[in-house]
Amino acid sequence: MIGYRRVSTVEQNTARQLDGQTCDEIFEDKASGKDAGRPELRRMMQHARKGDVVLVHSMDRLARNVDDLRKIVSELNTKGVEVRFLKEALSFTGQQNPMSEMMLSILGAVAQFERSMILERQREGVAIAKAAGKYRGGVAKLKSEQVEKLKALLAGGMPKARAAREFGITRQTLYSYIAVERATKAN
């Protein structure tokens, strides 16, 4: 039994996913599900062997779009691995079953649609808040002197992942600081 859990940010908790399930190994990503290039997902895909069962809390934890969902499930099934989605109470073994294939596609499309609607509502809310002068964006994670120290460490050759850990920020936040620096230099 192999478990796969995913949340979108490092601040989120995976505790409710696979709660009460017994797994021999659990792979956990704290990254967006918008693409299938997540490190722990890739490790899980390589680790899974014929006869294994992969448990996932729900379809949207495995993939955010139908194409990725179908591809991941198909790749695991081709290896002889069963994929079980607990929330949807569905299991996919790779056996030709038109009903299962339809359910995977339909429920995957629902998850994709739901995500699109969330993003649309978020964009609308931000636009309204900006128009009202109430939107200022996120709070800066680092003070200006910390940003200067970060830039110096990176210029000195420190790996980005290590620098992010030392400053207690995500690599994405680090990349945002780098992008701001490049944009400032370009102007």
GROMACS .gro file of N, CA, C and O in nm, residues 48-170:
model
  492
   48ALA      N    1   0.639   0.261  -0.745
   48ALA     CA    2   0.525   0.167  -0.754
   48ALA      C    3   0.557   0.050  -0.845
   48ALA      O    4   0.613   0.067  -0.954
   49ARG      N    5   0.521  -0.070  -0.799
   49ARG     CA    6   0.548  -0.194  -0.873
   49ARG      C    7   0.418  -0.273  -0.890
   49ARG      O    8   0.319  -0.251  -0.821
   50LYS      N    9   0.424  -0.369  -0.980
   50LYS     CA   10   0.309  -0.456  -1.006
   50LYS      C   11   0.258  -0.514  -0.875
   50LYS      O   12   0.335  -0.561  -0.792
   51GLY      N   13   0.127  -0.505  -0.857
   51GLY     CA   14   0.063  -0.557  -0.737
   51GLY      C   15   0.044  -0.453  -0.628
   51GLY      O   16  -0.029  -0.476  -0.532
   52ASP      N   17   0.108  -0.337  -0.641
   52ASP     CA   18   0.092  -0.230  -0.543
   52ASP      C   19  -0.044  -0.164  -0.559
   52ASP      O   20  -0.107  -0.171  -0.666
   53VAL      N   21  -0.088  -0.098  -0.453
   53VAL     CA   22  -0.209  -0.018  -0.455
   53VAL      C   23  -0.169   0.123  -0.411
   53VAL      O   24  -0.106   0.140  -0.307
   54VAL      N   25  -0.205   0.222  -0.492
   54VAL     CA   26  -0.179   0.361  -0.457
   54VAL      C   27  -0.309   0.422  -0.405
   54VAL      O   28  -0.410   0.421  -0.475
   55LEU      N   29  -0.303   0.472  -0.283
   55LEU     CA   30  -0.419   0.537  -0.221
   55LEU      C   31  -0.403   0.688  -0.231
   55LEU      O   32  -0.297   0.742  -0.196
   56VAL      N   33  -0.508   0.755  -0.276
   56VAL     CA   34  -0.508   0.901  -0.287
   56VAL      C   35  -0.639   0.950  -0.228
   56VAL      O   36  -0.745   0.892  -0.253
   57HIS      N   37  -0.633   1.057  -0.149
   57HIS     CA   38  -0.754   1.109  -0.084
   57HIS      C   39  -0.863   1.140  -0.186
   57HIS      O   40  -0.977   1.097  -0.170
   58SER      N   41  -0.828   1.217  -0.289
   58SER     CA   42  -0.926   1.250  -0.393
   58SER      C   43  -0.854   1.279  -0.524
   58SER      O   44  -0.734   1.305  -0.526
   59MET      N   45  -0.929   1.276  -0.632
   59MET     CA   46  -0.871   1.295  -0.765
   59MET      C   47  -0.796   1.426  -0.778
   59MET      O   48  -0.691   1.433  -0.840
   60ASP      N   49  -0.850   1.533  -0.717
   60ASP     CA   50  -0.785   1.663  -0.733
   60ASP      C   51  -0.653   1.671  -0.658
   60ASP      O   52  -0.574   1.762  -0.680
   61ARG      N   53  -0.625   1.576  -0.570
   61ARG     CA   54  -0.494   1.571  -0.504
   61ARG      C   55  -0.389   1.512  -0.596
   61ARG      O   56  -0.271   1.541  -0.585
   62LEU      N   57  -0.432   1.429  -0.691
   62LEU     CA   58  -0.339   1.366  -0.784
   62LEU      C   59  -0.313   1.454  -0.906
   62LEU      O   60  -0.200   1.464  -0.952
   63ALA      N   61  -0.417   1.520  -0.956
   63ALA     CA   62  -0.402   1.606  -1.074
   63ALA      C   63  -0.513   1.709  -1.079
   63ALA      O   64  -0.623   1.684  -1.031
   64ARG      N   65  -0.482   1.823  -1.141
   64ARG     CA   66  -0.578   1.932  -1.153
   64ARG      C   67  -0.644   1.939  -1.289
   64ARG      O   68  -0.730   2.023  -1.312
   65ASN      N   69  -0.601   1.854  -1.382
   65ASN     CA   70  -0.668   1.854  -1.512
   65ASN      C   71  -0.687   1.711  -1.560
   65ASN      O   72  -0.615   1.620  -1.517
   66VAL      N   73  -0.782   1.693  -1.645
   66VAL     CA   74  -0.823   1.560  -1.690
   66VAL      C   75  -0.709   1.488  -1.760
   66VAL      O   76  -0.686   1.368  -1.738
   67ASP      N   77  -0.636   1.559  -1.845
   67ASP     CA   78  -0.529   1.494  -1.921
   67ASP      C   79  -0.423   1.435  -1.828
   67ASP      O   80  -0.381   1.320  -1.844
   68ASP      N   81  -0.378   1.515  -1.730
   68ASP     CA   82  -0.277   1.465  -1.636
   68ASP      C   83  -0.331   1.349  -1.553
   68ASP      O   84  -0.262   1.250  -1.530
   69LEU      N   85  -0.456   1.362  -1.508
   69LEU     CA   86  -0.516   1.257  -1.427
   69LEU      C   87  -0.520   1.125  -1.503
   69LEU      O   88  -0.476   1.021  -1.453
   70ARG      N   89  -0.570   1.130  -1.624
   70ARG     CA   90  -0.580   1.008  -1.705
   70ARG      C   91  -0.441   0.950  -1.733
   70ARG      O   92  -0.421   0.828  -1.727
   71LYS      N   93  -0.345   1.036  -1.762
   71LYS     CA   94  -0.208   0.991  -1.793
   71LYS      C   95  -0.145   0.923  -1.671
   71LYS      O   96  -0.085   0.816  -1.684
   72ILE      N   97  -0.157   0.983  -1.554
   72ILE     CA   98  -0.097   0.927  -1.432
   72ILE      C   99  -0.161   0.792  -1.399
   72ILE      O  100  -0.091   0.694  -1.372
   73VAL      N  101  -0.293   0.787  -1.399
   73VAL     CA  102  -0.363   0.663  -1.368
   73VAL      C  103  -0.327   0.555  -1.470
   73VAL      O  104  -0.298   0.441  -1.434
   74SER      N  105  -0.324   0.592  -1.597
   74SER     CA  106  -0.291   0.497  -1.702
   74SER      C  107  -0.149   0.443  -1.687
   74SER      O  108  -0.124   0.323  -1.701
   75GLU      N  109  -0.055   0.533  -1.657
   75GLU     CA  110   0.085   0.491  -1.639
   75GLU      C  111   0.098   0.392  -1.523
   75GLU      O  112   0.167   0.292  -1.534
   76LEU      N  113   0.029   0.421  -1.413
   76LEU     CA  114   0.033   0.329  -1.299
   76LEU      C  115  -0.035   0.196  -1.334
   76LEU      O  116   0.019   0.089  -1.303
   77ASN      N  117  -0.150   0.202  -1.397
   77ASN     CA  118  -0.222   0.080  -1.435
   77ASN      C  119  -0.140  -0.006  -1.530
   77ASN      O  120  -0.140  -0.129  -1.519
   78THR      N  121  -0.069   0.056  -1.623
   78THR     CA  122   0.015  -0.017  -1.718
   78THR      C  123   0.123  -0.096  -1.645
   78THR      O  124   0.162  -0.204  -1.689
   79LYS      N  125   0.167  -0.044  -1.531
   79LYS     CA  126   0.268  -0.113  -1.450
   79LYS      C  127   0.206  -0.222  -1.362
   79LYS      O  128   0.275  -0.289  -1.288
   80GLY      N  129   0.073  -0.235  -1.366
   80GLY     CA  130   0.004  -0.333  -1.282
   80GLY      C  131  -0.030  -0.280  -1.144
   80GLY      O  132  -0.051  -0.357  -1.050
   81VAL      N  133  -0.036  -0.147  -1.132
   81VAL     CA  134  -0.064  -0.082  -1.005
   81VAL      C  135  -0.210  -0.034  -1.004
   81VAL      O  136  -0.256   0.029  -1.099
   82GLU      N  137  -0.281  -0.066  -0.897
   82GLU     CA  138  -0.418  -0.019  -0.879
   82GLU      C  139  -0.415   0.119  -0.816
   82GLU      O  140  -0.332   0.147  -0.729
   83VAL      N  141  -0.506   0.207  -0.858
   83VAL     CA  142  -0.517   0.341  -0.802
   83VAL      C  143  -0.654   0.354  -0.739
   83VAL      O  144  -0.756   0.333  -0.806
   84ARG      N  145  -0.657   0.389  -0.609
   84ARG     CA  146  -0.785   0.406  -0.537
   84ARG      C  147  -0.799   0.550  -0.490
   84ARG      O  148  -0.709   0.604  -0.425
   85PHE      N  149  -0.914   0.610  -0.520
   85PHE     CA  150  -0.947   0.743  -0.473
   85PHE      C  151  -1.049   0.727  -0.361
   85PHE      O  152  -1.161   0.678  -0.384
   86LEU      N  153  -1.012   0.764  -0.241
   86LEU     CA  154  -1.095   0.738  -0.124
   86LEU      C  155  -1.223   0.823  -0.122
   86LEU      O  156  -1.331   0.770  -0.098
   87LYS      N  157  -1.211   0.952  -0.147
   87LYS     CA  158  -1.327   1.040  -0.140
   87LYS      C  159  -1.434   1.000  -0.243
   87LYS      O  160  -1.553   1.001  -0.213
   88GLU      N  161  -1.388   0.965  -0.363
   88GLU     CA  162  -1.481   0.928  -0.469
   88GLU      C  163  -1.521   0.781  -0.462
   88GLU      O  164  -1.609   0.738  -0.536
   89ALA      N  165  -1.455   0.705  -0.376
   89ALA     CA  166  -1.480   0.561  -0.362
   89ALA      C  167  -1.468   0.488  -0.496
   89ALA      O  168  -1.551   0.405  -0.531
   90LEU      N  169  -1.362   0.523  -0.570
   90LEU     CA  170  -1.339   0.462  -0.700
   90LEU      C  171  -1.201   0.398  -0.704
   90LEU      O  172  -1.106   0.448  -0.643
   91SER      N  173  -1.192   0.289  -0.779
   91SER     CA  174  -1.066   0.217  -0.794
   91SER      C  175  -1.043   0.190  -0.942
   91SER      O  176  -1.136   0.153  -1.015
   92PHE      N  177  -0.918   0.207  -0.985
   92PHE     CA  178  -0.883   0.186  -1.125
   92PHE      C  179  -0.768   0.086  -1.132
   92PHE      O  180  -0.663   0.107  -1.072
   93THR      N  181  -0.793  -0.021  -1.206
   93THR     CA  182  -0.695  -0.130  -1.215
   93THR      C  183  -0.634  -0.143  -1.353
   93THR      O  184  -0.540  -0.219  -1.371
   94GLY      N  185  -0.688  -0.074  -1.450
   94GLY     CA  186  -0.640  -0.087  -1.586
   94GLY      C  187  -0.721  -0.184  -1.669
   94GLY      O  188  -0.701  -0.197  -1.790
   95GLN      N  189  -0.812  -0.256  -1.604
   95GLN     CA  190  -0.901  -0.345  -1.678
   95GLN      C  191  -0.992  -0.259  -1.767
   95GLN      O  192  -1.038  -0.154  -1.725
   96GLN      N  193  -1.014  -0.303  -1.887
   96GLN     CA  194  -1.099  -0.228  -1.979
   96GLN      C  195  -1.241  -0.224  -1.923
   96GLN      O  196  -1.312  -0.324  -1.926
   97ASN      N  197  -1.279  -0.111  -1.871
   97ASN     CA  198  -1.411  -0.093  -1.814
   97ASN      C  199  -1.460   0.046  -1.857
   97ASN      O  200  -1.417   0.146  -1.801
   98PRO      N  201  -1.548   0.051  -1.955
   98PRO     CA  202  -1.594   0.180  -2.006
   98PRO      C  203  -1.655   0.270  -1.898
   98PRO      O  204  -1.636   0.391  -1.900
   99MET      N  205  -1.724   0.211  -1.801
   99MET     CA  206  -1.785   0.291  -1.695
   99MET      C  207  -1.677   0.358  -1.609
   99MET      O  208  -1.686   0.476  -1.576
  100SER      N  209  -1.572   0.283  -1.574
  100SER     CA  210  -1.462   0.340  -1.495
  100SER      C  211  -1.392   0.452  -1.571
  100SER      O  212  -1.360   0.556  -1.514
  101GLU      N  213  -1.366   0.430  -1.699
  101GLU     CA  214  -1.302   0.532  -1.781
  101GLU      C  215  -1.387   0.658  -1.788
  101GLU      O  216  -1.336   0.770  -1.780
  102MET      N  217  -1.517   0.641  -1.801
  102MET     CA  218  -1.606   0.756  -1.806
  102MET      C  219  -1.606   0.830  -1.672
  102MET      O  220  -1.598   0.953  -1.669
  103MET      N  221  -1.612   0.757  -1.561
  103MET     CA  222  -1.612   0.819  -1.429
  103MET      C  223  -1.483   0.897  -1.405
  103MET      O  224  -1.485   1.007  -1.350
  104LEU      N  225  -1.370   0.839  -1.446
  104LEU     CA  226  -1.242   0.908  -1.430
  104LEU      C  227  -1.244   1.039  -1.508
  104LEU      O  228  -1.204   1.144  -1.456
  105SER      N  229  -1.291   1.034  -1.630
  105SER     CA  230  -1.296   1.154  -1.713
  105SER      C  231  -1.394   1.258  -1.659
  105SER      O  232  -1.362   1.377  -1.651
  106ILE      N  233  -1.511   1.214  -1.619
  106ILE     CA  234  -1.613   1.308  -1.570
  106ILE      C  235  -1.569   1.372  -1.439
  106ILE      O  236  -1.573   1.495  -1.425
  107LEU      N  237  -1.528   1.291  -1.343
  107LEU     CA  238  -1.490   1.347  -1.213
  107LEU      C  239  -1.362   1.429  -1.224
  107LEU      O  240  -1.346   1.529  -1.154
  108GLY      N  241  -1.272   1.389  -1.312
  108GLY     CA  242  -1.153   1.470  -1.337
  108GLY      C  243  -1.189   1.604  -1.397
  108GLY      O  244  -1.133   1.708  -1.362
  109ALA      N  245  -1.286   1.604  -1.489
  109ALA     CA  246  -1.332   1.729  -1.550
  109ALA      C  247  -1.400   1.818  -1.447
  109ALA      O  248  -1.384   1.941  -1.450
  110VAL      N  249  -1.474   1.759  -1.354
  110VAL     CA  250  -1.538   1.837  -1.247
  110VAL      C  251  -1.431   1.904  -1.161
  110VAL      O  252  -1.443   2.023  -1.129
  111ALA      N  253  -1.326   1.832  -1.126
  111ALA     CA  254  -1.216   1.890  -1.046
  111ALA      C  255  -1.149   2.004  -1.122
  111ALA      O  256  -1.118   2.109  -1.065
  112GLN      N  257  -1.128   1.984  -1.251
  112GLN     CA  258  -1.066   2.087  -1.334
  112GLN      C  259  -1.156   2.211  -1.342
  112GLN      O  260  -1.110   2.324  -1.328
  113PHE      N  261  -1.285   2.189  -1.361
  113PHE     CA  262  -1.382   2.299  -1.367
  113PHE      C  263  -1.387   2.374  -1.235
  113PHE      O  264  -1.387   2.498  -1.231
  114GLU      N  265  -1.389   2.300  -1.125
  114GLU     CA  266  -1.394   2.360  -0.992
  114GLU      C  267  -1.273   2.452  -0.970
  114GLU      O  268  -1.285   2.563  -0.920
  115ARG      N  269  -1.155   2.405  -1.009
  115ARG     CA  270  -1.033   2.484  -0.995
  115ARG      C  271  -1.043   2.611  -1.080
  115ARG      O  272  -1.005   2.720  -1.035
  116SER      N  273  -1.093   2.599  -1.202
  116SER     CA  274  -1.109   2.715  -1.289
  116SER      C  275  -1.203   2.819  -1.228
  116SER      O  276  -1.178   2.939  -1.234
  117MET      N  277  -1.311   2.770  -1.167
  117MET     CA  278  -1.407   2.862  -1.104
  117MET      C  279  -1.347   2.933  -0.984
  117MET      O  280  -1.370   3.051  -0.962
  118ILE      N  281  -1.268   2.861  -0.905
  118ILE     CA  282  -1.202   2.922  -0.789
  118ILE      C  283  -1.110   3.034  -0.836
  118ILE      O  284  -1.111   3.144  -0.780
  119LEU      N  285  -1.031   3.007  -0.939
  119LEU     CA  286  -0.938   3.108  -0.991
  119LEU      C  287  -1.013   3.228  -1.048
  119LEU      O  288  -0.972   3.343  -1.028
  120GLU      N  289  -1.124   3.203  -1.116
  120GLU     CA  290  -1.203   3.312  -1.171
  120GLU      C  291  -1.260   3.400  -1.060
  120GLU      O  292  -1.253   3.523  -1.067
  121ARG      N  293  -1.316   3.337  -0.956
  121ARG     CA  294  -1.370   3.415  -0.843
  121ARG      C  295  -1.259   3.493  -0.773
  121ARG      O  296  -1.279   3.608  -0.731
  122GLN      N  297  -1.141   3.431  -0.762
  122GLN     CA  298  -1.028   3.499  -0.699
  122GLN      C  299  -0.989   3.623  -0.780
  122GLN      O  300  -0.969   3.731  -0.724
  123ARG      N  301  -0.978   3.609  -0.912
  123ARG     CA  302  -0.943   3.723  -0.998
  123ARG      C  303  -1.048   3.835  -0.986
  123ARG      O  304  -1.013   3.953  -0.979
  124GLU      N  305  -1.175   3.795  -0.984
  124GLU     CA  306  -1.282   3.895  -0.971
  124GLU      C  307  -1.271   3.969  -0.838
  124GLU      O  308  -1.284   4.091  -0.833
  125GLY      N  309  -1.246   3.894  -0.732
  125GLY     CA  310  -1.233   3.956  -0.599
  125GLY      C  311  -1.115   4.051  -0.591
  125GLY      O  312  -1.125   4.160  -0.533
  126VAL      N  313  -1.003   4.012  -0.648
  126VAL     CA  314  -0.884   4.098  -0.648
  126VAL      C  315  -0.912   4.225  -0.728
  126VAL      O  316  -0.877   4.336  -0.686
  127ALA      N  317  -0.979   4.211  -0.844
  127ALA     CA  318  -1.010   4.328  -0.927
  127ALA      C  319  -1.101   4.426  -0.851
  127ALA      O  320  -1.080   4.548  -0.855
  128ILE      N  321  -1.200   4.374  -0.781
  128ILE     CA  322  -1.292   4.458  -0.704
  128ILE      C  323  -1.216   4.528  -0.591
  128ILE      O  324  -1.231   4.647  -0.568
  129ALA      N  325  -1.131   4.452  -0.521
  129ALA     CA  326  -1.053   4.509  -0.410
  129ALA      C  327  -0.956   4.616  -0.461
  129ALA      O  328  -0.939   4.720  -0.398
  130LYS      N  329  -0.893   4.592  -0.577
  130LYS     CA  330  -0.801   4.691  -0.635
  130LYS      C  331  -0.877   4.819  -0.671
  130LYS      O  332  -0.830   4.930  -0.644
  131ALA      N  333  -0.995   4.802  -0.732
  131ALA     CA  334  -1.076   4.918  -0.771
  131ALA      C  335  -1.117   5.000  -0.649
  131ALA      O  336  -1.128   5.122  -0.656
  132ALA      N  337  -1.136   4.933  -0.537
  132ALA     CA  338  -1.175   5.001  -0.414
  132ALA      C  339  -1.053   5.050  -0.335
  132ALA      O  340  -1.067   5.108  -0.227
  133GLY      N  341  -0.933   5.023  -0.387
  133GLY     CA  342  -0.812   5.067  -0.319
  133GLY      C  343  -0.778   4.985  -0.195
  133GLY      O  344  -0.703   5.029  -0.109
  134LYS      N  345  -0.833   4.865  -0.186
  134LYS     CA  346  -0.813   4.783  -0.066
  134LYS      C  347  -0.713   4.669  -0.088
  134LYS      O  348  -0.680   4.599   0.006
  135TYR      N  349  -0.668   4.651  -0.209
  135TYR     CA  350  -0.577   4.539  -0.238
  135TYR      C  351  -0.435   4.589  -0.246
  135TYR      O  352  -0.402   4.676  -0.326
  136ARG      N  353  -0.350   4.535  -0.163
  136ARG     CA  354  -0.211   4.575  -0.162
  136ARG      C  355  -0.118   4.458  -0.192
  136ARG      O  356   0.004   4.472  -0.187
  137GLY      N  357  -0.173   4.342  -0.220
  137GLY     CA  358  -0.090   4.225  -0.246
  137GLY      C  359  -0.048   4.160  -0.115
  137GLY      O  360  -0.093   4.197  -0.007
  138GLY      N  361   0.039   4.063  -0.126
  138GLY     CA  362   0.085   3.991  -0.008
  138GLY      C  363   0.183   4.071   0.075
  138GLY      O  364   0.239   4.170   0.031
  139VAL      N  365   0.202   4.030   0.197
  139VAL     CA  366   0.296   4.094   0.288
  139VAL      C  367   0.436   4.044   0.254
  139VAL      O  368   0.458   3.924   0.234
  140ALA      N  369   0.532   4.134   0.247
  140ALA     CA  370   0.671   4.097   0.217
  140ALA      C  371   0.723   3.999   0.323
  140ALA      O  372   0.702   4.019   0.443
  141LYS      N  373   0.788   3.893   0.278
  141LYS     CA  374   0.839   3.791   0.370
  141LYS      C  375   0.973   3.834   0.431
  141LYS      O  376   1.007   3.791   0.540
  142LEU      N  377   1.049   3.914   0.357
  142LEU     CA  378   1.181   3.955   0.403
  142LEU      C  379   1.191   4.107   0.411
  142LEU      O  380   1.133   4.178   0.329
  143LYS      N  381   1.271   4.154   0.506
  143LYS     CA  382   1.301   4.296   0.516
  143LYS      C  383   1.407   4.329   0.412
  143LYS      O  384   1.476   4.241   0.363
  144SER      N  385   1.422   4.456   0.379
  144SER     CA  386   1.514   4.496   0.272
  144SER      C  387   1.657   4.451   0.299
  144SER      O  388   1.727   4.407   0.207
  145GLU      N  389   1.701   4.456   0.426
  145GLU     CA  390   1.839   4.412   0.456
  145GLU      C  391   1.854   4.260   0.438
  145GLU      O  392   1.959   4.212   0.397
  146GLN      N  393   1.746   4.185   0.463
  146GLN     CA  394   1.750   4.041   0.440
  146GLN      C  395   1.757   4.011   0.290
  146GLN      O  396   1.826   3.919   0.249
  147VAL      N  397   1.686   4.092   0.209
  147VAL     CA  398   1.689   4.073   0.065
  147VAL      C  399   1.830   4.098   0.013
  147VAL      O  400   1.881   4.024  -0.071
  148GLU      N  401   1.896   4.201   0.066
  148GLU     CA  402   2.033   4.231   0.024
  148GLU      C  403   2.127   4.116   0.061
  148GLU      O  404   2.212   4.076  -0.019
  149LYS      N  405   2.111   4.061   0.180
  149LYS     CA  406   2.195   3.947   0.222
  149LYS      C  407   2.167   3.825   0.134
  149LYS      O  408   2.259   3.755   0.093
  150LEU      N  409   2.039   3.802   0.102
  150LEU     CA  410   2.001   3.692   0.015
  150LEU      C  411   2.067   3.706  -0.122
  150LEU      O  412   2.126   3.610  -0.174
  151LYS      N  413   2.061   3.828  -0.179
  151LYS     CA  414   2.123   3.851  -0.310
  151LYS      C  415   2.273   3.826  -0.305
  151LYS      O  416   2.330   3.768  -0.397
  152ALA      N  417   2.338   3.867  -0.196
  152ALA     CA  418   2.483   3.848  -0.182
  152ALA      C  419   2.517   3.699  -0.175
  152ALA      O  420   2.613   3.653  -0.238
  153LEU      N  421   2.438   3.623  -0.100
  153LEU     CA  422   2.463   3.479  -0.088
  153LEU      C  423   2.445   3.409  -0.222
  153LEU      O  424   2.524   3.321  -0.259
  154LEU      N  425   2.340   3.446  -0.295
  154LEU     CA  426   2.316   3.387  -0.427
  154LEU      C  427   2.428   3.423  -0.524
  154LEU      O  428   2.474   3.340  -0.601
  155ALA      N  429   2.472   3.551  -0.519
  155ALA     CA  430   2.581   3.595  -0.606
  155ALA      C  431   2.710   3.521  -0.572
  155ALA      O  432   2.794   3.497  -0.660
  156GLY      N  433   2.725   3.481  -0.445
  156GLY     CA  434   2.842   3.405  -0.401
  156GLY      C  435   2.834   3.257  -0.435
  156GLY      O  436   2.925   3.181  -0.401
  157GLY      N  437   2.725   3.215  -0.497
  157GLY     CA  438   2.714   3.077  -0.542
  157GLY      C  439   2.633   2.984  -0.453
  157GLY      O  440   2.629   2.863  -0.476
  158MET      N  441   2.568   3.036  -0.350
  158MET     CA  442   2.488   2.950  -0.264
  158MET      C  443   2.371   2.893  -0.344
  158MET      O  444   2.304   2.968  -0.416
  159PRO      N  445   2.344   2.763  -0.334
  159PRO     CA  446   2.230   2.704  -0.405
  159PRO      C  447   2.098   2.770  -0.359
  159PRO      O  448   2.081   2.802  -0.241
  160LYS      N  449   2.009   2.788  -0.453
  160LYS     CA  450   1.882   2.856  -0.424
  160LYS      C  451   1.800   2.784  -0.317
  160LYS      O  452   1.742   2.847  -0.230
  161ALA      N  453   1.796   2.651  -0.324
  161ALA     CA  454   1.716   2.575  -0.226
  161ALA      C  455   1.771   2.597  -0.085
  161ALA      O  456   1.694   2.614   0.011
  162ARG      N  457   1.903   2.599  -0.071
  162ARG     CA  458   1.964   2.619   0.061
  162ARG      C  459   1.936   2.761   0.111
  162ARG      O  460   1.903   2.782   0.228
  163ALA      N  461   1.947   2.859   0.021
  163ALA     CA  462   1.921   2.998   0.059
  163ALA      C  463   1.776   3.013   0.105
  163ALA      O  464   1.749   3.079   0.206
  164ALA      N  465   1.684   2.952   0.033
  164ALA     CA  466   1.542   2.960   0.071
  164ALA      C  467   1.521   2.902   0.210
  164ALA      O  468   1.451   2.960   0.293
  165ARG      N  469   1.583   2.787   0.237
  165ARG     CA  470   1.569   2.725   0.370
  165ARG      C  471   1.627   2.815   0.479
  165ARG      O  472   1.566   2.832   0.585
  166GLU      N  473   1.742   2.875   0.454
  166GLU     CA  474   1.805   2.960   0.555
  166GLU      C  475   1.721   3.083   0.589
  166GLU      O  476   1.724   3.131   0.701
  167PHE      N  477   1.647   3.133   0.490
  167PHE     CA  478   1.564   3.251   0.514
  167PHE      C  479   1.420   3.215   0.550
  167PHE      O  480   1.337   3.302   0.572
  168GLY      N  481   1.390   3.085   0.552
  168GLY     CA  482   1.256   3.041   0.590
  168GLY      C  483   1.150   3.079   0.489
  168GLY      O  484   1.036   3.109   0.525
  169ILE      N  485   1.189   3.080   0.360
  169ILE     CA  486   1.093   3.111   0.254
  169ILE      C  487   1.090   2.994   0.156
  169ILE      O  488   1.178   2.909   0.155
  170THR      N  489   0.986   2.992   0.075
  170THR     CA  490   0.978   2.887  -0.027
  170THR      C  491   1.068   2.926  -0.143
  170THR      O  492   1.105   3.043  -0.159
   0.00000   0.00000   0.00000
